[in-house]
Amino acid sequence: MQRVSKLLAGSLFAMALGLAGAPVLAQGISIGPGGVQVDPGYRRGYDDRGPPRSELTRGEAARIARREGLIDVDGVDRRGPRMIVRGSDRRGDDISVVLDSRSGDVLDVRR
């Protein structure tokens, strides 16, 4: 009898150790304008640096365009998934820099 109780205690201890290392799977619900939704407990696109970027601001777009040679910014326009930064380079020639509005990638430089 003592052997069975030691075996049972040992197996319970091993099972408790195994469950302690298992990831926690938490879910919740959120109630909002879209109705009731299940929150899976994680957010897509998040990493250690915080929430994902949604779109560039006008200032960020101008900063990226300056790296491409734009000196004076005349305007920043959003056209669908693209941002167009217009201005002039150091010689005074007109230049337009086309950016992806989400990633900030330079798609085209028109001189």
mmCIF file of C-alpha atoms in Angstrom:
data_model
loop_
_atom_site.group_PDB
_atom_site.id
_atom_site.type_symbol
_atom_site.label_atom_id
_atom_site.label_comp_id
_atom_site.label_asym_id
_atom_site.label_seq_id
_atom_site.Cartn_x
_atom_site.Cartn_y
_atom_site.Cartn_z
ATOM 1 C CA MET A 1 0.000 0.000 0.000
ATOM 2 C CA GLN A 2 2.815 2.359 0.831
ATOM 3 C CA ARG A 3 4.393 1.684 -2.564
ATOM 4 C CA VAL A 4 1.157 2.600 -4.373
ATOM 5 C CA SER A 5 0.808 5.871 -2.442
ATOM 6 C CA LYS A 6 4.454 6.811 -3.211
ATOM 7 C CA LEU A 7 3.866 6.015 -6.880
ATOM 8 C CA LEU A 8 0.665 8.073 -6.890
ATOM 9 C CA ALA A 9 2.365 10.996 -5.101
ATOM 10 C CA GLY A 10 5.329 10.886 -7.499
ATOM 11 C CA SER A 11 3.093 10.852 -10.573
ATOM 12 C CA LEU A 12 1.009 13.754 -9.222
ATOM 13 C CA PHE A 13 4.202 15.727 -8.569
ATOM 14 C CA ALA A 14 5.492 15.022 -12.094
ATOM 15 C CA MET A 15 2.157 16.041 -13.584
ATOM 16 C CA ALA A 16 2.153 19.277 -11.573
ATOM 17 C CA LEU A 17 5.646 20.107 -12.844
ATOM 18 C CA GLY A 18 4.550 19.442 -16.414
ATOM 19 C CA LEU A 19 1.515 21.718 -16.106
ATOM 20 C CA ALA A 20 3.559 24.486 -14.518
ATOM 21 C CA GLY A 21 5.609 24.823 -17.715
ATOM 22 C CA ALA A 22 2.568 24.846 -20.020
ATOM 23 C CA PRO A 23 1.654 28.186 -21.608
ATOM 24 C CA VAL A 24 -1.354 30.000 -20.312
ATOM 25 C CA LEU A 25 -4.132 30.177 -22.879
ATOM 26 C CA ALA A 26 -6.354 33.048 -21.864
ATOM 27 C CA GLN A 27 -9.321 34.347 -23.763
ATOM 28 C CA GLY A 28 -11.772 37.075 -23.102
ATOM 29 C CA ILE A 29 -14.647 38.868 -24.721
ATOM 30 C CA SER A 30 -14.963 42.467 -25.747
ATOM 31 C CA ILE A 31 -18.193 44.343 -26.275
ATOM 32 C CA GLY A 32 -18.020 47.304 -28.584
ATOM 33 C CA PRO A 33 -19.645 48.997 -31.560
ATOM 34 C CA GLY A 34 -19.099 45.864 -33.654
ATOM 35 C CA GLY A 35 -20.946 43.684 -31.133
ATOM 36 C CA VAL A 36 -19.577 40.926 -28.935
ATOM 37 C CA GLN A 37 -16.219 39.542 -30.057
ATOM 38 C CA VAL A 38 -13.925 36.858 -28.669
ATOM 39 C CA ASP A 39 -10.523 38.258 -27.756
ATOM 40 C CA PRO A 40 -7.978 35.462 -28.302
ATOM 41 C CA GLY A 41 -5.628 36.902 -25.686
ATOM 42 C CA TYR A 42 -2.985 38.135 -28.091
ATOM 43 C CA ARG A 43 -2.834 40.866 -30.676
ATOM 44 C CA ARG A 44 -1.660 40.291 -34.209
ATOM 45 C CA GLY A 45 1.307 42.374 -35.278
ATOM 46 C CA TYR A 46 2.490 43.254 -31.770
ATOM 47 C CA ASP A 47 6.038 42.523 -30.773
ATOM 48 C CA ASP A 48 8.421 43.746 -28.099
ATOM 49 C CA ARG A 49 8.472 47.238 -29.616
ATOM 50 C CA GLY A 50 4.763 47.943 -29.114
ATOM 51 C CA PRO A 51 1.766 48.212 -31.406
ATOM 52 C CA PRO A 52 2.152 47.934 -35.167
ATOM 53 C CA ARG A 53 2.439 51.068 -37.240
ATOM 54 C CA SER A 54 -0.710 51.921 -39.071
ATOM 55 C CA GLU A 55 0.315 54.745 -41.403
ATOM 56 C CA LEU A 56 2.990 57.379 -41.714
ATOM 57 C CA THR A 57 2.369 60.859 -40.443
ATOM 58 C CA ARG A 58 3.080 63.806 -42.725
ATOM 59 C CA GLY A 59 6.180 64.665 -40.695
ATOM 60 C CA GLU A 60 7.567 61.144 -40.994
ATOM 61 C CA ALA A 61 6.931 61.174 -44.748
ATOM 62 C CA ALA A 62 8.781 64.492 -45.089
ATOM 63 C CA ARG A 63 11.699 63.130 -43.049
ATOM 64 C CA ILE A 64 11.995 60.064 -45.317
ATOM 65 C CA ALA A 65 11.790 62.270 -48.435
ATOM 66 C CA ARG A 66 14.605 64.484 -47.122
ATOM 67 C CA ARG A 67 16.839 61.399 -47.053
ATOM 68 C CA GLU A 68 16.155 61.077 -50.788
ATOM 69 C CA GLY A 69 17.414 64.598 -51.543
ATOM 70 C CA LEU A 70 14.373 66.798 -50.934
ATOM 71 C CA ILE A 71 15.363 70.047 -49.221
ATOM 72 C CA ASP A 72 12.260 72.298 -49.218
ATOM 73 C CA VAL A 73 8.924 70.526 -48.710
ATOM 74 C CA ASP A 74 6.021 72.139 -50.567
ATOM 75 C CA GLY A 75 3.352 69.589 -49.691
ATOM 76 C CA VAL A 76 2.522 66.079 -48.556
ATOM 77 C CA ASP A 77 -0.501 64.331 -50.084
ATOM 78 C CA ARG A 78 -1.995 60.949 -49.344
ATOM 79 C CA ARG A 79 -3.318 59.047 -52.362
ATOM 80 C CA GLY A 80 -4.704 55.675 -51.309
ATOM 81 C CA PRO A 81 -1.859 53.465 -50.079
ATOM 82 C CA ARG A 82 0.770 56.024 -51.153
ATOM 83 C CA MET A 83 2.062 59.343 -49.894
ATOM 84 C CA ILE A 84 3.547 61.879 -52.290
ATOM 85 C CA VAL A 85 5.963 64.465 -50.922
ATOM 86 C CA ARG A 86 6.574 67.404 -53.272
ATOM 87 C CA GLY A 87 9.308 69.987 -53.018
ATOM 88 C CA SER A 88 12.686 70.976 -54.398
ATOM 89 C CA ASP A 89 16.223 69.673 -54.150
ATOM 90 C CA ARG A 90 19.383 71.664 -53.283
ATOM 91 C CA ARG A 91 19.645 73.030 -56.847
ATOM 92 C CA GLY A 92 16.052 74.266 -56.801
ATOM 93 C CA ASP A 93 14.736 71.594 -59.181
ATOM 94 C CA ASP A 94 11.284 70.137 -58.493
ATOM 95 C CA ILE A 95 11.263 66.675 -56.958
ATOM 96 C CA SER A 96 8.494 64.299 -55.862
ATOM 97 C CA VAL A 97 9.058 61.304 -53.610
ATOM 98 C CA VAL A 98 6.415 58.558 -53.613
ATOM 99 C CA LEU A 99 6.226 56.477 -50.408
ATOM 100 C CA ASP A 100 4.261 53.468 -49.237
ATOM 101 C CA SER A 101 2.031 54.980 -46.536
ATOM 102 C CA ARG A 102 2.308 51.953 -44.224
ATOM 103 C CA SER A 103 5.908 50.778 -44.453
ATOM 104 C CA GLY A 104 7.593 54.050 -45.426
ATOM 105 C CA ASP A 105 9.380 52.361 -48.340
ATOM 106 C CA VAL A 106 10.432 54.707 -51.147
ATOM 107 C CA LEU A 107 8.549 53.616 -54.282
ATOM 108 C CA ASP A 108 9.682 56.303 -56.721
ATOM 109 C CA VAL A 109 11.678 59.534 -56.926
ATOM 110 C CA ARG A 110 10.586 61.849 -59.737
ATOM 111 C CA ARG A 111 12.890 64.719 -60.708
#
